[in-house]
């Protein structure tokens, strides 16, 4: 896609620090380096987000994640690694060509935070059954 920054990186029109490339996938360092070694893994097909993604693209994309995770952690000496995918603006997506963030972790104060709030006091067991059925109905 013409005005997509990641398509331009794939074509080589914009420089990037490449980590891995095959026929379907490119991995390169994120320019913001939230932590040292922060990497993006992207499909070469322009697909906006997970909602739009077909199974073949997903299997090519996710297949390479474990080996790139190991490479980053071993090379950087990371103690852990977060995987993040922001889908759509409300979830923090700013580049609308789908991508997986691999964010190596060195300590709990290394620049990346993720916090899950436990809201279980707002749901009954019946609510969970209803929610589960609603989602199942769409699969
Ligand atoms: P999002 O917020 O959409 O999940 O993440 C987009 C990411 O793309 C950001 O972390 C941002 O730093 C990165 N990014 C944006 N433009 C460029 C670029 O031109 N080169 C590289 N390497 N990363 C970019
Ligand atoms: Zn694109």
XYZ file of N, CA and C and ligand atoms in Angstrom:
442
model
N 0.848 -1.205 0.000
C 0.000 0.000 0.000
C 0.884 1.255 0.000
N 0.499 2.223 -0.833
C 1.375 3.349 -1.130
C 1.764 4.202 0.069
N 0.786 4.554 0.916
C 1.114 5.494 1.991
C 1.365 4.795 3.327
N 1.756 3.515 3.272
C 2.001 2.761 4.507
C 3.495 2.710 4.804
N 3.867 3.156 5.985
C 5.281 3.243 6.354
C 5.939 1.853 6.401
N 5.189 0.830 6.842
C 5.782 -0.506 6.925
C 5.910 -1.137 5.535
N 4.963 -0.852 4.624
C 5.130 -1.325 3.236
C 6.373 -0.685 2.624
N 6.642 0.566 2.970
C 7.847 1.242 2.460
C 9.108 0.597 3.030
N 9.050 0.180 4.292
C 10.197 -0.525 4.903
C 10.404 -1.866 4.200
N 9.312 -2.586 3.920
C 9.419 -3.882 3.218
C 10.068 -3.682 1.848
N 9.654 -2.628 1.139
C 10.192 -2.371 -0.209
C 11.630 -1.847 -0.165
N 12.075 -1.397 1.008
C 13.415 -0.829 1.122
C 13.454 0.660 0.837
N 12.271 1.278 0.695
C 12.233 2.717 0.437
C 12.558 3.530 1.691
N 12.311 2.915 2.861
C 12.688 3.537 4.140
C 13.650 2.568 4.820
N 14.784 3.054 5.330
C 15.745 2.140 5.946
C 15.238 1.554 7.268
N 15.694 0.347 7.575
C 15.369 -0.262 8.870
C 16.520 -1.185 9.246
N 16.574 -1.513 10.516
C 17.572 -2.479 10.984
C 16.925 -3.852 10.992
N 17.223 -4.639 9.955
C 16.557 -5.930 9.793
C 17.127 -6.982 10.731
N 16.214 -7.805 11.249
C 16.572 -8.913 12.130
C 16.384 -10.233 11.407
N 15.314 -10.323 10.622
C 14.953 -11.593 9.973
C 14.040 -11.281 8.783
N 14.210 -12.086 7.714
C 13.329 -11.915 6.558
C 13.128 -13.248 5.875
N 11.898 -13.551 5.473
C 11.645 -14.678 4.568
C 10.594 -14.228 3.547
N 10.011 -15.145 2.809
C 9.082 -14.753 1.735
C 7.847 -14.027 2.257
N 7.488 -14.283 3.502
C 6.202 -13.787 4.021
C 6.335 -12.779 5.154
N 7.491 -12.736 5.795
C 7.619 -12.019 7.065
C 8.902 -11.188 7.092
N 8.825 -10.037 7.756
C 10.019 -9.227 8.021
C 10.031 -8.869 9.510
N 11.215 -8.953 10.122
C 11.379 -8.485 11.501
C 12.491 -7.442 11.514
N 12.238 -6.336 12.210
C 13.213 -5.236 12.257
C 13.071 -4.511 13.589
N 14.121 -3.773 13.961
C 14.088 -3.057 15.240
C 13.080 -1.921 15.192
N 12.280 -1.827 16.255
C 11.364 -0.683 16.402
C 12.204 0.565 16.682
N 11.836 1.640 15.981
C 12.616 2.874 16.089
C 12.528 3.481 17.489
N 11.504 3.125 18.263
C 11.358 3.724 19.601
C 12.151 2.964 20.672
N 12.550 1.714 20.415
C 13.352 0.921 21.370
C 12.857 1.086 22.808
N 11.596 0.742 23.021
C 11.005 0.797 24.371
C 11.948 0.127 25.369
N 12.475 -1.022 25.000
C 13.627 -1.599 25.708
C 14.635 -2.043 24.644
N 15.874 -2.289 25.063
C 16.958 -2.608 24.128
C 16.667 -3.920 23.382
N 16.537 -3.821 22.055
C 16.228 -4.997 21.245
C 14.772 -5.094 20.826
N 13.962 -4.122 21.234
C 12.526 -4.068 20.867
C 12.388 -4.237 19.349
N 11.653 -5.278 18.969
C 11.583 -5.705 17.559
C 10.129 -5.780 17.108
N 9.897 -5.475 15.837
C 8.579 -5.643 15.233
C 8.634 -6.780 14.229
N 7.634 -7.633 14.257
C 7.508 -8.714 13.265
C 6.251 -8.412 12.460
N 6.403 -8.325 11.135
C 5.255 -7.924 10.305
C 5.075 -8.869 9.121
N 3.817 -9.037 8.681
C 3.593 -9.791 7.445
C 3.957 -8.903 6.255
N 4.453 -9.501 5.168
C 4.768 -8.682 3.992
C 3.504 -8.223 3.274
N 2.417 -8.969 3.438
C 1.128 -8.506 2.891
C 0.604 -7.378 3.751
N 0.086 -6.352 3.116
C -0.488 -5.251 3.895
C -1.836 -5.680 4.462
N -1.850 -5.940 5.751
C -3.089 -6.309 6.455
C -3.169 -5.401 7.675
N -4.320 -4.786 7.865
C -4.441 -3.726 8.877
C -4.227 -4.195 10.302
N -4.881 -5.302 10.653
C -4.848 -5.736 12.050
C -5.276 -7.202 12.131
N -5.292 -7.730 13.337
C -5.634 -9.157 13.508
C -7.038 -9.461 13.009
N -7.936 -8.498 13.156
C -9.326 -8.702 12.726
C -9.393 -9.023 11.234
N -8.504 -8.415 10.467
C -8.511 -8.574 9.002
C -7.657 -9.754 8.548
N -6.942 -10.391 9.463
C -5.890 -11.345 9.052
C -6.443 -12.730 8.714
N -5.999 -13.278 7.577
C -6.374 -14.644 7.177
C -5.449 -15.656 7.871
N -5.866 -16.917 7.858
C -5.136 -17.945 8.613
C -3.741 -18.201 8.052
N -3.574 -18.158 6.731
C -2.242 -18.396 6.149
C -1.253 -17.325 6.590
N -1.685 -16.075 6.527
C -0.795 -14.984 6.951
C -0.456 -15.142 8.430
N -1.474 -15.476 9.233
C -1.239 -15.655 10.669
C -0.242 -16.786 10.917
N -0.365 -17.890 10.178
C 0.545 -19.007 10.464
C 1.972 -18.678 10.034
N 2.139 -17.960 8.932
C 3.495 -17.519 8.545
C 4.076 -16.575 9.596
N 3.228 -15.658 10.060
C 3.687 -14.613 10.980
C 4.051 -15.184 12.347
N 3.150 -15.959 12.920
C 3.366 -16.445 14.290
C 4.386 -17.585 14.347
N 4.580 -18.263 13.215
C 5.550 -19.372 13.172
C 6.955 -18.909 13.542
N 7.309 -17.671 13.159
C 8.683 -17.208 13.370
C 8.887 -16.563 14.745
N 7.787 -16.329 15.472
C 7.903 -15.586 16.735
C 8.791 -16.293 17.778
N 8.669 -17.618 17.981
C 9.531 -18.237 19.000
C 11.019 -18.119 18.679
N 11.401 -18.304 17.399
C 12.845 -18.253 17.121
C 13.386 -16.835 17.223
N 12.576 -15.835 16.870
C 13.047 -14.454 17.022
C 13.080 -14.071 18.496
N 12.108 -14.561 19.257
C 12.114 -14.353 20.718
C 13.407 -14.901 21.328
N 13.751 -16.146 20.964
C 14.979 -16.749 21.519
C 16.213 -15.946 21.115
N 16.257 -15.517 19.835
C 17.427 -14.771 19.346
C 17.593 -13.463 20.120
N 16.481 -12.738 20.312
C 16.557 -11.459 21.037
C 17.020 -11.702 22.476
N 16.382 -12.677 23.141
C 16.705 -12.903 24.556
C 18.137 -13.362 24.740
N 18.587 -14.268 23.858
C 19.967 -14.766 23.989
C 20.977 -13.663 23.671
N 20.710 -12.898 22.606
C 21.676 -11.875 22.189
C 21.745 -10.726 23.188
N 20.606 -10.352 23.744
C 20.542 -9.169 24.619
C 20.709 -9.520 26.095
N 20.665 -10.802 26.413
C 20.726 -11.192 27.816
C 19.474 -10.787 28.575
N 18.319 -10.826 27.889
C 17.074 -10.417 28.537
C 16.606 -11.498 29.507
N 15.910 -11.043 30.556
C 15.400 -11.990 31.565
C 13.988 -12.453 31.228
N 13.312 -11.721 30.331
C 11.953 -12.053 29.926
C 11.623 -11.301 28.652
N 10.384 -11.443 28.182
C 9.991 -10.738 26.945
C 8.469 -10.653 26.877
N 7.970 -9.475 26.586
C 6.530 -9.311 26.363
C 6.223 -9.308 24.868
N 5.096 -9.937 24.528
C 4.574 -9.908 23.159
C 3.340 -9.028 23.188
N 3.303 -8.020 22.321
C 2.143 -7.117 22.311
C 1.673 -6.886 20.883
N 0.361 -6.900 20.708
C -0.240 -6.577 19.411
C -1.353 -5.575 19.675
N -1.193 -4.374 19.172
C -2.223 -3.346 19.339
C -3.127 -3.380 18.117
N -4.404 -3.589 18.345
C -5.358 -3.662 17.243
C -6.330 -2.502 17.311
N -6.186 -1.608 16.352
C -7.027 -0.430 16.191
C -6.669 0.654 17.212
N -7.124 1.844 16.877
C -6.701 3.052 17.590
C -6.974 2.984 19.091
N -8.168 2.477 19.451
C -8.543 2.451 20.868
C -7.586 1.565 21.671
N -6.937 0.639 21.001
C -5.987 -0.259 21.667
C -4.549 0.224 21.512
N -4.366 1.414 20.963
C -3.029 1.985 20.892
C -2.311 1.783 19.568
N -3.014 1.243 18.554
C -2.349 1.042 17.258
C -2.142 2.394 16.578
N -0.922 2.626 16.122
C -0.612 3.889 15.435
C -0.171 3.659 13.997
N 0.331 2.456 13.693
C 0.687 2.112 12.310
C -0.273 1.004 11.879
N -1.039 1.280 10.816
C -2.142 0.379 10.480
C -1.734 -0.651 9.425
N -0.601 -1.266 9.682
C -0.106 -2.470 9.007
C 0.244 -3.390 10.176
N -0.469 -4.514 10.292
C -0.387 -5.318 11.513
C 1.061 -5.667 11.875
N 1.322 -5.739 13.167
C 2.687 -6.021 13.631
C 2.660 -6.574 15.043
N 3.647 -7.404 15.314
C 3.812 -7.967 16.658
C 5.020 -7.282 17.291
N 4.809 -6.697 18.470
C 5.933 -6.126 19.226
C 6.573 -7.244 20.055
N 7.874 -7.397 19.957
C 8.627 -8.270 20.870
C 9.490 -7.342 21.725
N 9.181 -7.300 23.015
C 9.804 -6.329 23.912
C 10.568 -7.074 25.001
N 11.894 -7.175 24.827
C 12.678 -7.891 25.843
C 12.655 -7.142 27.167
N 12.704 -7.903 28.270
C 12.593 -7.309 29.587
C 13.833 -7.593 30.418
N 14.286 -6.538 31.093
C 15.507 -6.614 31.887
C 15.231 -6.421 33.380
N 14.166 -5.663 33.674
C 13.719 -5.500 35.060
C 12.278 -5.005 34.989
N 11.615 -4.917 36.156
C 10.231 -4.442 36.126
C 10.156 -2.917 36.030
N 11.332 -2.267 35.897
C 11.334 -0.812 35.731
C 12.175 -0.410 34.530
N 12.040 -1.190 33.441
C 12.903 -0.944 32.278
C 12.213 -0.157 31.167
N 11.033 0.418 31.438
C 10.411 1.288 30.444
C 9.110 0.763 29.893
N 8.820 -0.513 30.091
C 7.563 -1.068 29.589
C 6.702 -1.482 30.765
N 5.446 -1.039 30.760
C 4.531 -1.488 31.821
C 3.266 -2.052 31.197
N 2.774 -3.087 31.812
C 1.489 -3.643 31.404
C 0.777 -4.027 32.697
N -0.469 -3.586 32.814
C -1.185 -3.820 34.077
C -2.559 -4.377 33.775
N -2.893 -5.508 34.358
C -4.218 -6.092 34.208
C -5.010 -5.814 35.486
N -6.142 -5.138 35.338
C -7.001 -4.876 36.490
C -7.970 -6.043 36.653
N -8.119 -6.532 37.864
C -9.074 -7.609 38.118
C -10.452 -7.001 38.406
N -11.377 -7.192 37.461
C -12.727 -6.629 37.603
C -13.782 -7.698 37.874
N -13.346 -8.817 38.411
C -14.272 -9.943 38.614
C -15.437 -9.613 39.535
N -15.250 -8.573 40.395
C -16.366 -8.215 41.283
C -17.565 -7.655 40.502
N -17.356 -7.341 39.213
C -18.462 -6.789 38.400
C -19.214 -7.867 37.614
N -18.784 -9.138 37.727
C -19.392 -10.209 36.916
C -19.786 -11.391 37.790
N -20.960 -11.935 37.510
C -21.380 -13.171 38.173
C -20.966 -14.346 37.292
N -21.103 -15.579 37.818
C -20.825 -16.768 37.002
C -21.754 -16.810 35.794
N -23.023 -16.407 35.992
C -23.976 -16.376 34.871
C -23.527 -15.388 33.790
N -23.002 -14.236 34.239
C -22.491 -13.258 33.255
C -21.390 -13.898 32.408
N -20.493 -14.639 33.062
C -19.382 -15.254 32.317
C -19.909 -16.268 31.308
N -20.917 -17.043 31.726
C -21.500 -18.030 30.795
C -22.117 -17.309 29.589
N -22.844 -16.222 29.858
C -23.471 -15.453 28.761
C -22.408 -14.872 27.823
N -21.364 -14.287 28.408
C -20.289 -13.680 27.594
C -19.614 -14.759 26.751
N -19.329 -15.886 27.392
C -18.687 -16.999 26.667
C -19.538 -17.461 25.495
N -20.870 -17.581 25.733
C -21.766 -18.038 24.657
C -21.842 -17.011 23.528
N -21.871 -15.729 23.898
C -21.933 -14.684 22.861
C -20.713 -14.757 21.946
N -19.541 -14.949 22.555
C -18.314 -15.009 21.736
C -18.306 -16.285 20.907
N -18.634 -17.419 21.548
C -18.687 -18.697 20.802
C -19.588 -18.602 19.580
N -20.700 -17.898 19.712
C -21.659 -17.789 18.603
C -21.073 -17.099 17.377
N -19.972 -16.356 17.583
C -19.360 -15.640 16.457
C -18.176 -16.391 15.864
N -17.816 -17.538 16.413
C -16.661 -18.274 15.873
C -17.114 -19.145 14.698
P 1.735 0.535 17.342
O 1.585 1.734 18.242
O 0.979 0.734 16.039
O 1.455 -0.770 17.979
O 3.281 0.479 17.003
C 3.879 1.114 15.923
C 5.361 1.085 16.175
O 6.021 1.398 14.973
C 5.851 2.093 17.226
O 6.428 1.400 18.321
C 6.855 2.951 16.471
O 7.996 3.255 17.231
C 7.210 2.079 15.284
N 7.588 2.836 14.100
C 6.881 3.847 13.530
N 7.533 4.297 12.442
C 8.657 3.555 12.319
C 9.739 3.555 11.378
O 9.786 4.345 10.422
N 10.716 2.647 11.569
C 10.693 1.753 12.602
N 11.719 0.910 12.691
N 9.691 1.726 13.503
C 8.686 2.617 13.372
Zn 1.508 -1.743 4.756
